[in-house]
Amino acid sequence: MPEHLSDDARGCIEVIKQSMPANIYSALDSFLLSAFGTAWALHKLAAHTINDPNFEHVITVGDNGAEAQSPWLAILNKQAALMASLGDRLGLDPKSRAALKLPGAKQRKSKFAGLLGQTGSSPSLSS
């Protein structure tokens, strides 16, 4: 676990590692995991800031009085986008997890297998 990460980022990485099968990540993945954990920690900070009752979504900027969106909203959205991108690479979304090929792992049979008289996972389009 990289020492430079915040407690929130470290906690995020621990949850990820405990939620995934053993030996799914190697030392090389520590960089992506660190980036994901940091993005999550910043997203959490932005969410807490935005949820403060005194938070102002629009702020007045400059001498001309122009209004602008709070930078915290941009931080929240950018970190969410980064987490989605990194999460896909780390197998953290349902589609990515379903595609994981683990040695010795057995595919669980769907409770819907056999419906409509089909033995495979999807009906043939050529019939």
CSV table of N, CA, C and O in Angstrom, one decimal:
chain,number,residue,atom,x,y,z
A,1,MET,N,0.8,-1.2,0.0
A,1,MET,CA,0.0,0.0,0.0
A,1,MET,C,0.9,1.2,0.0
A,1,MET,O,1.7,1.4,0.9
A,2,PRO,N,0.8,2.1,-1.0
A,2,PRO,CA,1.6,3.3,-1.0
A,2,PRO,C,1.4,4.2,0.2
A,2,PRO,O,0.3,4.4,0.6
A,3,GLU,N,2.5,4.7,0.7
A,3,GLU,CA,2.4,5.5,2.0
A,3,GLU,C,1.9,6.9,1.8
A,3,GLU,O,1.5,7.5,2.7
A,4,HIS,N,2.0,7.4,0.5
A,4,HIS,CA,1.6,8.8,0.3
A,4,HIS,C,0.1,9.0,0.2
A,4,HIS,O,-0.3,10.1,0.1
A,5,LEU,N,-0.7,7.9,0.2
A,5,LEU,CA,-2.1,8.1,0.1
A,5,LEU,C,-2.8,8.5,1.4
A,5,LEU,O,-2.3,8.2,2.5
A,6,SER,N,-3.9,9.2,1.2
A,6,SER,CA,-4.7,9.6,2.4
A,6,SER,C,-5.4,8.3,3.0
A,6,SER,O,-5.4,7.3,2.4
A,7,ASP,N,-5.9,8.5,4.2
A,7,ASP,CA,-6.6,7.4,4.9
A,7,ASP,C,-7.8,6.9,4.0
A,7,ASP,O,-8.1,5.7,3.9
A,8,ASP,N,-8.5,7.9,3.5
A,8,ASP,CA,-9.7,7.5,2.7
A,8,ASP,C,-9.3,6.7,1.4
A,8,ASP,O,-9.9,5.7,1.1
A,9,ALA,N,-8.2,7.1,0.8
A,9,ALA,CA,-7.8,6.4,-0.4
A,9,ALA,C,-7.3,5.0,0.0
A,9,ALA,O,-7.6,4.0,-0.7
A,10,ARG,N,-6.6,4.9,1.1
A,10,ARG,CA,-6.1,3.6,1.5
A,10,ARG,C,-7.3,2.7,1.9
A,10,ARG,O,-7.3,1.5,1.5
A,11,GLY,N,-8.3,3.2,2.5
A,11,GLY,CA,-9.5,2.5,2.9
A,11,GLY,C,-10.2,2.0,1.7
A,11,GLY,O,-10.7,0.8,1.6
A,12,CYS,N,-10.3,2.8,0.6
A,12,CYS,CA,-11.0,2.5,-0.6
A,12,CYS,C,-10.3,1.3,-1.2
A,12,CYS,O,-10.9,0.3,-1.7
A,13,ILE,N,-8.9,1.3,-1.3
A,13,ILE,CA,-8.2,0.2,-1.9
A,13,ILE,C,-8.3,-1.1,-1.1
A,13,ILE,O,-8.5,-2.1,-1.7
A,14,GLU,N,-8.4,-1.0,0.2
A,14,GLU,CA,-8.6,-2.2,1.0
A,14,GLU,C,-10.0,-2.8,0.7
A,14,GLU,O,-10.1,-4.0,0.6
A,15,VAL,N,-11.0,-2.0,0.6
A,15,VAL,CA,-12.3,-2.5,0.3
A,15,VAL,C,-12.3,-3.2,-1.1
A,15,VAL,O,-12.8,-4.3,-1.2
A,16,ILE,N,-11.6,-2.6,-2.1
A,16,ILE,CA,-11.5,-3.2,-3.4
A,16,ILE,C,-10.8,-4.6,-3.3
A,16,ILE,O,-11.3,-5.6,-3.8
A,17,LYS,N,-9.7,-4.6,-2.6
A,17,LYS,CA,-8.9,-5.8,-2.5
A,17,LYS,C,-9.6,-6.9,-1.8
A,17,LYS,O,-9.6,-8.1,-2.2
A,18,GLN,N,-10.4,-6.6,-0.8
A,18,GLN,CA,-11.1,-7.6,0.0
A,18,GLN,C,-12.4,-8.0,-0.8
A,18,GLN,O,-12.9,-9.1,-0.6
A,19,SER,N,-12.8,-7.2,-1.8
A,19,SER,CA,-14.0,-7.6,-2.5
A,19,SER,C,-13.7,-8.4,-3.8
A,19,SER,O,-14.7,-9.0,-4.3
A,20,MET,N,-12.5,-8.5,-4.2
A,20,MET,CA,-12.1,-9.2,-5.4
A,20,MET,C,-11.5,-10.5,-5.0
A,20,MET,O,-11.0,-10.7,-3.9
A,21,PRO,N,-11.5,-11.4,-6.0
A,21,PRO,CA,-10.8,-12.7,-5.7
A,21,PRO,C,-9.3,-12.6,-5.4
A,21,PRO,O,-8.7,-11.6,-5.9
A,22,ALA,N,-8.8,-13.5,-4.6
A,22,ALA,CA,-7.4,-13.4,-4.3
A,22,ALA,C,-6.5,-13.5,-5.5
A,22,ALA,O,-6.8,-14.1,-6.5
A,23,ASN,N,-5.4,-12.8,-5.4
A,23,ASN,CA,-4.4,-12.8,-6.5
A,23,ASN,C,-4.9,-12.2,-7.8
A,23,ASN,O,-4.3,-12.5,-8.9
A,24,ILE,N,-6.0,-11.4,-7.8
A,24,ILE,CA,-6.4,-10.8,-9.0
A,24,ILE,C,-5.6,-9.6,-9.5
A,24,ILE,O,-5.4,-9.3,-10.6
A,25,TYR,N,-5.0,-8.9,-8.5
A,25,TYR,CA,-4.1,-7.8,-8.8
A,25,TYR,C,-2.7,-8.1,-8.5
A,25,TYR,O,-2.4,-8.9,-7.6
A,26,SER,N,-1.8,-7.6,-9.3
A,26,SER,CA,-0.4,-7.7,-9.1
A,26,SER,C,0.2,-6.4,-8.6
A,26,SER,O,-0.5,-5.4,-8.5
A,27,ALA,N,1.5,-6.4,-8.4
A,27,ALA,CA,2.2,-5.1,-7.9
A,27,ALA,C,2.0,-4.0,-9.0
A,27,ALA,O,1.9,-2.9,-8.6
A,28,LEU,N,2.0,-4.4,-10.2
A,28,LEU,CA,1.8,-3.4,-11.3
A,28,LEU,C,0.5,-2.7,-11.2
A,28,LEU,O,0.3,-1.5,-11.6
A,29,ASP,N,-0.5,-3.3,-10.6
A,29,ASP,CA,-1.9,-2.7,-10.5
A,29,ASP,C,-1.9,-1.7,-9.4
A,29,ASP,O,-2.9,-0.9,-9.3
A,30,SER,N,-0.9,-1.6,-8.5
A,30,SER,CA,-0.9,-0.7,-7.4
A,30,SER,C,-1.0,0.8,-7.9
A,30,SER,O,-1.6,1.6,-7.2
A,31,PHE,N,-0.5,1.1,-9.1
A,31,PHE,CA,-0.6,2.4,-9.6
A,31,PHE,C,-2.1,2.8,-9.9
A,31,PHE,O,-2.5,3.9,-9.6
A,32,LEU,N,-2.7,1.9,-10.6
A,32,LEU,CA,-4.2,2.2,-11.0
A,32,LEU,C,-5.0,2.2,-9.7
A,32,LEU,O,-5.9,3.0,-9.6
A,33,LEU,N,-4.7,1.2,-8.8
A,33,LEU,CA,-5.5,1.2,-7.5
A,33,LEU,C,-5.3,2.5,-6.7
A,33,LEU,O,-6.2,3.0,-6.2
A,34,SER,N,-4.0,3.0,-6.7
A,34,SER,CA,-3.8,4.3,-6.1
A,34,SER,C,-4.5,5.4,-6.7
A,34,SER,O,-5.1,6.3,-6.0
A,35,ALA,N,-4.5,5.5,-8.0
A,35,ALA,CA,-5.2,6.5,-8.7
A,35,ALA,C,-6.7,6.4,-8.4
A,35,ALA,O,-7.4,7.5,-8.2
A,36,PHE,N,-7.3,5.2,-8.4
A,36,PHE,CA,-8.7,5.0,-8.2
A,36,PHE,C,-9.0,5.5,-6.7
A,36,PHE,O,-10.0,6.2,-6.5
A,37,GLY,N,-8.2,5.0,-5.8
A,37,GLY,CA,-8.4,5.4,-4.4
A,37,GLY,C,-8.3,6.9,-4.1
A,37,GLY,O,-9.2,7.5,-3.4
A,38,THR,N,-7.4,7.5,-4.8
A,38,THR,CA,-7.3,9.0,-4.7
A,38,THR,C,-8.5,9.7,-5.3
A,38,THR,O,-9.0,10.7,-4.7
A,39,ALA,N,-8.9,9.2,-6.4
A,39,ALA,CA,-10.1,9.8,-7.1
A,39,ALA,C,-11.3,9.6,-6.2
A,39,ALA,O,-12.1,10.6,-6.0
A,40,TRP,N,-11.4,8.5,-5.5
A,40,TRP,CA,-12.6,8.3,-4.6
A,40,TRP,C,-12.5,9.2,-3.4
A,40,TRP,O,-13.5,9.8,-3.0
A,41,ALA,N,-11.3,9.4,-2.9
A,41,ALA,CA,-11.1,10.2,-1.7
A,41,ALA,C,-11.5,11.7,-2.1
A,41,ALA,O,-12.2,12.4,-1.3
A,42,LEU,N,-11.1,12.1,-3.2
A,42,LEU,CA,-11.4,13.5,-3.7
A,42,LEU,C,-12.9,13.6,-4.0
A,42,LEU,O,-13.5,14.7,-3.7
A,43,HIS,N,-13.5,12.6,-4.5
A,43,HIS,CA,-14.9,12.6,-4.8
A,43,HIS,C,-15.7,12.7,-3.5
A,43,HIS,O,-16.7,13.4,-3.4
A,44,LYS,N,-15.3,11.9,-2.5
A,44,LYS,CA,-15.9,11.9,-1.2
A,44,LYS,C,-15.8,13.3,-0.6
A,44,LYS,O,-16.8,13.9,0.0
A,45,LEU,N,-14.6,14.0,-0.6
A,45,LEU,CA,-14.4,15.3,-0.1
A,45,LEU,C,-15.4,16.3,-0.8
A,45,LEU,O,-16.0,17.1,-0.1
A,46,ALA,N,-15.4,16.2,-2.1
A,46,ALA,CA,-16.3,17.1,-2.9
A,46,ALA,C,-17.8,16.9,-2.5
A,46,ALA,O,-18.5,17.8,-2.3
A,47,ALA,N,-18.2,15.6,-2.3
A,47,ALA,CA,-19.6,15.3,-2.0
A,47,ALA,C,-19.9,15.9,-0.6
A,47,ALA,O,-21.0,16.4,-0.4
A,48,HIS,N,-19.0,15.7,0.4
A,48,HIS,CA,-19.2,16.3,1.7
A,48,HIS,C,-19.3,17.8,1.7
A,48,HIS,O,-20.2,18.4,2.3
A,49,THR,N,-18.5,18.4,0.9
A,49,THR,CA,-18.5,19.9,0.7
A,49,THR,C,-19.8,20.3,0.1
A,49,THR,O,-20.4,21.3,0.6
A,50,ILE,N,-20.2,19.7,-0.9
A,50,ILE,CA,-21.5,20.0,-1.6
A,50,ILE,C,-22.7,19.8,-0.7
A,50,ILE,O,-23.7,20.5,-0.8
A,51,ASN,N,-22.7,18.8,0.1
A,51,ASN,CA,-23.8,18.5,1.0
A,51,ASN,C,-23.9,19.4,2.2
A,51,ASN,O,-24.9,19.3,3.0
A,52,ASP,N,-22.9,20.2,2.4
A,52,ASP,CA,-23.0,21.2,3.5
A,52,ASP,C,-24.1,22.1,3.3
A,52,ASP,O,-24.3,22.7,2.2
A,53,PRO,N,-25.0,22.4,4.3
A,53,PRO,CA,-26.1,23.3,4.1
A,53,PRO,C,-25.8,24.7,3.7
A,53,PRO,O,-26.6,25.4,3.0
A,54,ASN,N,-24.6,25.1,3.9
A,54,ASN,CA,-24.1,26.5,3.6
A,54,ASN,C,-23.5,26.5,2.2
A,54,ASN,O,-23.0,27.6,1.8
A,55,PHE,N,-23.4,25.4,1.5
A,55,PHE,CA,-22.7,25.3,0.2
A,55,PHE,C,-23.5,26.2,-0.8
A,55,PHE,O,-24.7,26.1,-0.9
A,56,GLU,N,-22.7,26.9,-1.6
A,56,GLU,CA,-23.3,27.7,-2.7
A,56,GLU,C,-22.9,27.1,-4.0
A,56,GLU,O,-21.8,27.1,-4.4
A,57,HIS,N,-23.9,26.7,-4.8
A,57,HIS,CA,-23.7,26.1,-6.1
A,57,HIS,C,-23.2,27.1,-7.1
A,57,HIS,O,-22.4,26.7,-8.0
A,58,VAL,N,-23.6,28.3,-7.0
A,58,VAL,CA,-23.2,29.3,-7.9
A,58,VAL,C,-22.5,30.4,-7.1
A,58,VAL,O,-23.0,30.8,-6.0
A,59,ILE,N,-21.3,30.7,-7.6
A,59,ILE,CA,-20.6,31.8,-6.8
A,59,ILE,C,-20.3,33.0,-7.8
A,59,ILE,O,-20.3,32.8,-9.0
A,60,THR,N,-20.2,34.1,-7.2
A,60,THR,CA,-19.9,35.3,-7.9
A,60,THR,C,-18.4,35.5,-8.1
A,60,THR,O,-17.7,35.3,-7.1
A,61,VAL,N,-18.0,35.7,-9.3
A,61,VAL,CA,-16.5,35.8,-9.6
A,61,VAL,C,-16.2,37.1,-10.3
A,61,VAL,O,-16.9,37.5,-11.2
A,62,GLY,N,-15.1,37.6,-9.9
A,62,GLY,CA,-14.5,38.8,-10.6
A,62,GLY,C,-15.2,40.1,-10.3
A,62,GLY,O,-16.3,40.2,-9.7
A,63,ASP,N,-14.6,41.2,-10.9
A,63,ASP,CA,-15.1,42.5,-10.7
A,63,ASP,C,-16.4,42.8,-11.5
A,63,ASP,O,-17.2,43.6,-11.1
A,64,ASN,N,-16.6,42.0,-12.6
A,64,ASN,CA,-17.8,42.3,-13.4
A,64,ASN,C,-19.0,41.6,-12.8
A,64,ASN,O,-20.1,41.7,-13.4
A,65,GLY,N,-18.9,40.8,-11.8
A,65,GLY,CA,-20.1,40.2,-11.1
A,65,GLY,C,-20.6,39.0,-11.8
A,65,GLY,O,-21.7,38.5,-11.5
A,66,ALA,N,-19.8,38.4,-12.7
A,66,ALA,CA,-20.2,37.2,-13.5
A,66,ALA,C,-20.4,36.0,-12.5
A,66,ALA,O,-19.5,35.9,-11.6
A,67,GLU,N,-21.4,35.2,-12.7
A,67,GLU,CA,-21.6,34.1,-11.9
A,67,GLU,C,-21.0,32.8,-12.5
A,67,GLU,O,-20.9,32.7,-13.7
A,68,ALA,N,-20.5,32.0,-11.7
A,68,ALA,CA,-19.8,30.7,-12.2
A,68,ALA,C,-20.2,29.6,-11.2
A,68,ALA,O,-20.5,29.8,-10.1
A,69,GLN,N,-20.2,28.4,-11.8
A,69,GLN,CA,-20.4,27.2,-11.0
A,69,GLN,C,-19.3,27.0,-10.0
A,69,GLN,O,-18.1,27.3,-10.3
A,70,SER,N,-19.6,26.5,-8.8
A,70,SER,CA,-18.6,26.2,-7.8
A,70,SER,C,-17.6,25.2,-8.4
A,70,SER,O,-18.0,24.2,-9.0
A,71,PRO,N,-16.3,25.4,-8.2
A,71,PRO,CA,-15.3,24.4,-8.6
A,71,PRO,C,-15.5,23.0,-8.0
A,71,PRO,O,-15.1,22.0,-8.6
A,72,TRP,N,-16.2,22.9,-6.9
A,72,TRP,CA,-16.4,21.6,-6.2
A,72,TRP,C,-17.3,20.7,-7.1
A,72,TRP,O,-17.2,19.5,-7.0
A,73,LEU,N,-18.2,21.3,-7.8
A,73,LEU,CA,-19.1,20.5,-8.7
A,73,LEU,C,-18.3,19.9,-9.8
A,73,LEU,O,-18.4,18.7,-10.2
A,74,ALA,N,-17.3,20.7,-10.4
A,74,ALA,CA,-16.4,20.1,-11.4
A,74,ALA,C,-15.5,19.0,-10.8
A,74,ALA,O,-15.3,18.0,-11.5
A,75,ILE,N,-15.0,19.2,-9.6
A,75,ILE,CA,-14.2,18.2,-9.0
A,75,ILE,C,-15.0,16.9,-8.8
A,75,ILE,O,-14.5,15.8,-9.1
A,76,LEU,N,-16.2,17.0,-8.3
A,76,LEU,CA,-17.1,15.9,-8.1
A,76,LEU,C,-17.3,15.1,-9.4
A,76,LEU,O,-17.1,13.9,-9.4
A,77,ASN,N,-17.6,15.8,-10.5
A,77,ASN,CA,-17.9,15.1,-11.7
A,77,ASN,C,-16.7,14.6,-12.4
A,77,ASN,O,-16.7,13.5,-12.9
A,78,LYS,N,-15.5,15.2,-12.3
A,78,LYS,CA,-14.3,14.7,-12.9
A,78,LYS,C,-13.8,13.5,-12.2
A,78,LYS,O,-13.3,12.5,-12.8
A,79,GLN,N,-13.9,13.5,-10.9
A,79,GLN,CA,-13.5,12.3,-10.1
A,79,GLN,C,-14.4,11.1,-10.4
A,79,GLN,O,-13.9,10.0,-10.5
A,80,ALA,N,-15.7,11.4,-10.6
A,80,ALA,CA,-16.6,10.3,-10.9
A,80,ALA,C,-16.3,9.7,-12.3
A,80,ALA,O,-16.3,8.5,-12.4
A,81,ALA,N,-16.0,10.5,-13.2
A,81,ALA,CA,-15.6,10.0,-14.6
A,81,ALA,C,-14.3,9.3,-14.5
A,81,ALA,O,-14.2,8.2,-15.2
A,82,LEU,N,-13.4,9.7,-13.7
A,82,LEU,CA,-12.1,9.0,-13.6
A,82,LEU,C,-12.3,7.7,-12.9
A,82,LEU,O,-11.7,6.7,-13.4
A,83,MET,N,-13.1,7.6,-11.9
A,83,MET,CA,-13.4,6.3,-11.2
A,83,MET,C,-14.1,5.4,-12.2
A,83,MET,O,-13.8,4.2,-12.2
A,84,ALA,N,-15.0,5.8,-13.0
A,84,ALA,CA,-15.6,5.0,-14.0
A,84,ALA,C,-14.6,4.4,-15.0
A,84,ALA,O,-14.6,3.2,-15.3
A,85,SER,N,-13.7,5.2,-15.4
A,85,SER,CA,-12.7,4.8,-16.4
A,85,SER,C,-11.7,3.8,-15.7
A,85,SER,O,-11.4,2.7,-16.3
A,86,LEU,N,-11.2,4.1,-14.6
A,86,LEU,CA,-10.3,3.2,-13.9
A,86,LEU,C,-11.0,2.0,-13.4
A,86,LEU,O,-10.4,0.9,-13.4
A,87,GLY,N,-12.2,2.1,-12.9
A,87,GLY,CA,-12.9,1.0,-12.4
A,87,GLY,C,-13.1,-0.1,-13.5
A,87,GLY,O,-13.0,-1.3,-13.2
A,88,ASP,N,-13.3,0.4,-14.7
A,88,ASP,CA,-13.5,-0.6,-15.8
A,88,ASP,C,-12.2,-1.4,-16.0
A,88,ASP,O,-12.2,-2.6,-16.2
A,89,ARG,N,-11.0,-0.7,-15.9
A,89,ARG,CA,-9.7,-1.3,-16.1
A,89,ARG,C,-9.4,-2.3,-14.9
A,89,ARG,O,-8.6,-3.2,-15.1
A,90,LEU,N,-10.0,-2.0,-13.7
A,90,LEU,CA,-9.7,-2.8,-12.5
A,90,LEU,C,-10.7,-3.9,-12.3
A,90,LEU,O,-10.6,-4.6,-11.3
A,91,GLY,N,-11.7,-4.0,-13.2
A,91,GLY,CA,-12.7,-5.0,-13.0
A,91,GLY,C,-13.7,-4.7,-11.9
A,91,GLY,O,-14.3,-5.5,-11.3
A,92,LEU,N,-14.0,-3.4,-11.7
A,92,LEU,CA,-14.9,-3.0,-10.6
A,92,LEU,C,-16.3,-2.7,-11.0
A,92,LEU,O,-17.2,-2.4,-10.2
A,93,ASP,N,-16.7,-2.9,-12.3
A,93,ASP,CA,-18.1,-2.7,-12.7
A,93,ASP,C,-18.6,-4.1,-13.1
A,93,ASP,O,-17.8,-5.0,-13.3
A,94,PRO,N,-19.9,-4.3,-13.0
A,94,PRO,CA,-20.5,-5.6,-13.3
A,94,PRO,C,-20.0,-6.3,-14.6
A,94,PRO,O,-19.7,-7.5,-14.6
A,95,LYS,N,-20.0,-5.5,-15.7
A,95,LYS,CA,-19.6,-6.0,-17.0
A,95,LYS,C,-18.1,-6.5,-16.9
A,95,LYS,O,-17.8,-7.6,-17.4
A,96,SER,N,-17.2,-5.7,-16.3
A,96,SER,CA,-15.8,-6.1,-16.2
A,96,SER,C,-15.6,-7.4,-15.4
A,96,SER,O,-14.9,-8.2,-15.7
A,97,ARG,N,-16.4,-7.4,-14.2
A,97,ARG,CA,-16.3,-8.6,-13.4
A,97,ARG,C,-16.7,-9.8,-14.0
A,97,ARG,O,-16.2,-10.9,-13.9
A,98,ALA,N,-17.8,-9.7,-14.8
A,98,ALA,CA,-18.3,-10.9,-15.5
A,98,ALA,C,-17.3,-11.4,-16.6
A,98,ALA,O,-17.3,-12.6,-16.8
A,99,ALA,N,-16.5,-10.5,-17.1
A,99,ALA,CA,-15.5,-10.9,-18.1
A,99,ALA,C,-14.2,-11.5,-17.5
A,99,ALA,O,-13.4,-12.0,-18.3
A,100,LEU,N,-14.1,-11.4,-16.2
A,100,LEU,CA,-12.8,-11.9,-15.6
A,100,LEU,C,-12.7,-13.4,-15.8
A,100,LEU,O,-13.6,-14.1,-15.5
A,101,LYS,N,-11.6,-13.8,-16.3
A,101,LYS,CA,-11.3,-15.2,-16.5
A,101,LYS,C,-10.3,-15.7,-15.4
A,101,LYS,O,-9.1,-15.3,-15.4
A,102,LEU,N,-10.8,-16.3,-14.4
A,102,LEU,CA,-10.0,-16.8,-13.3
A,102,LEU,C,-9.6,-18.2,-13.4
A,102,LEU,O,-10.5,-19.1,-13.7
A,103,PRO,N,-8.4,-18.6,-13.3
A,103,PRO,CA,-8.0,-20.0,-13.4
A,103,PRO,C,-8.7,-20.8,-12.3
A,103,PRO,O,-8.8,-20.4,-11.2
A,104,GLY,N,-9.3,-21.9,-12.7
A,104,GLY,CA,-9.9,-22.8,-11.8
A,104,GLY,C,-11.3,-22.4,-11.4
A,104,GLY,O,-12.0,-23.1,-10.6
A,105,ALA,N,-11.7,-21.2,-11.9
A,105,ALA,CA,-13.1,-20.7,-11.5
A,105,ALA,C,-14.1,-21.4,-12.3
A,105,ALA,O,-14.0,-21.6,-13.5
A,106,LYS,N,-15.2,-21.8,-11.7
A,106,LYS,CA,-16.3,-22.4,-12.4
A,106,LYS,C,-17.4,-21.3,-12.6
A,106,LYS,O,-17.7,-20.6,-11.7
A,107,GLN,N,-17.9,-21.3,-13.9
A,107,GLN,CA,-19.1,-20.4,-14.2
A,107,GLN,C,-20.3,-20.9,-13.4
A,107,GLN,O,-20.6,-22.1,-13.5
A,108,ARG,N,-21.0,-20.0,-12.7
A,108,ARG,CA,-22.2,-20.4,-12.1
A,108,ARG,C,-23.3,-20.4,-13.1
A,108,ARG,O,-23.4,-19.6,-14.0
A,109,LYS,N,-24.1,-21.4,-13.0
A,109,LYS,CA,-25.2,-21.5,-14.0
A,109,LYS,C,-26.3,-20.5,-13.6
A,109,LYS,O,-26.7,-20.4,-12.4
A,110,SER,N,-26.8,-19.8,-14.6
A,110,SER,CA,-27.8,-18.8,-14.4
A,110,SER,C,-29.1,-19.5,-14.0
A,110,SER,O,-29.5,-20.6,-14.5
A,111,LYS,N,-29.9,-18.8,-13.1
A,111,LYS,CA,-31.2,-19.4,-12.7
A,111,LYS,C,-32.2,-19.3,-13.8
A,111,LYS,O,-33.2,-19.9,-13.8
A,112,PHE,N,-31.8,-18.6,-14.9
A,112,PHE,CA,-32.7,-18.5,-16.1
A,112,PHE,C,-32.3,-19.5,-17.1
A,112,PHE,O,-33.0,-19.6,-18.2
A,113,ALA,N,-31.2,-20.3,-16.9
A,113,ALA,CA,-30.8,-21.2,-17.9
A,113,ALA,C,-31.9,-22.3,-18.1
A,113,ALA,O,-32.5,-22.7,-17.2
A,114,GLY,N,-32.2,-22.6,-19.3
A,114,GLY,CA,-33.2,-23.6,-19.6
A,114,GLY,C,-34.6,-23.0,-19.9
A,114,GLY,O,-35.5,-23.8,-20.3
A,115,LEU,N,-34.8,-21.7,-19.7
A,115,LEU,CA,-36.1,-21.1,-20.0
A,115,LEU,C,-36.3,-21.2,-21.5
A,115,LEU,O,-35.4,-21.1,-22.3
A,116,LEU,N,-37.5,-21.4,-21.9
A,116,LEU,CA,-37.9,-21.5,-23.3
A,116,LEU,C,-37.3,-22.6,-24.0
A,116,LEU,O,-37.1,-22.6,-25.2
A,117,GLY,N,-36.8,-23.6,-23.2
A,117,GLY,CA,-36.3,-24.8,-23.8
A,117,GLY,C,-34.9,-24.7,-24.4
A,117,GLY,O,-34.4,-25.5,-25.0
A,118,GLN,N,-34.2,-23.6,-24.1
A,118,GLN,CA,-32.9,-23.3,-24.5
A,118,GLN,C,-31.9,-23.9,-23.5
A,118,GLN,O,-32.0,-23.8,-22.3
A,119,THR,N,-30.8,-24.6,-24.1
A,119,THR,CA,-29.8,-25.2,-23.2
A,119,THR,C,-28.6,-24.2,-23.1
A,119,THR,O,-27.9,-24.3,-22.2
A,120,GLY,N,-28.4,-23.4,-24.1
A,120,GLY,CA,-27.3,-22.4,-24.1
A,120,GLY,C,-27.7,-21.1,-23.5
A,120,GLY,O,-28.8,-21.0,-23.0
A,121,SER,N,-26.8,-20.2,-23.5
A,121,SER,CA,-27.0,-18.9,-22.9
A,121,SER,C,-27.9,-18.0,-23.7
A,121,SER,O,-28.5,-17.1,-23.2
A,122,SER,N,-27.9,-18.2,-25.1
A,122,SER,CA,-28.7,-17.4,-25.9
A,122,SER,C,-29.2,-18.1,-27.1
A,122,SER,O,-28.6,-19.0,-27.6
A,123,PRO,N,-30.4,-17.8,-27.6
A,123,PRO,CA,-31.0,-18.6,-28.7
A,123,PRO,C,-30.2,-18.3,-30.0
A,123,PRO,O,-29.7,-17.2,-30.1
A,124,SER,N,-30.3,-19.2,-30.9
A,124,SER,CA,-29.6,-19.0,-32.2
A,124,SER,C,-30.5,-18.1,-33.0
A,124,SER,O,-31.7,-18.2,-33.1
A,125,LEU,N,-29.8,-17.1,-33.7
A,125,LEU,CA,-30.5,-16.2,-34.6
A,125,LEU,C,-30.8,-16.8,-36.0
A,125,LEU,O,-31.5,-16.3,-36.8
A,126,SER,N,-30.1,-17.9,-36.3
A,126,SER,CA,-30.2,-18.5,-37.6
A,126,SER,C,-31.4,-19.4,-37.8
A,126,SER,O,-31.7,-19.8,-38.9
A,127,SER,N,-32.1,-19.8,-36.8
A,127,SER,CA,-33.2,-20.7,-36.9
A,127,SER,C,-34.5,-20.0,-37.3
A,127,SER,O,-34.6,-18.9,-37.2
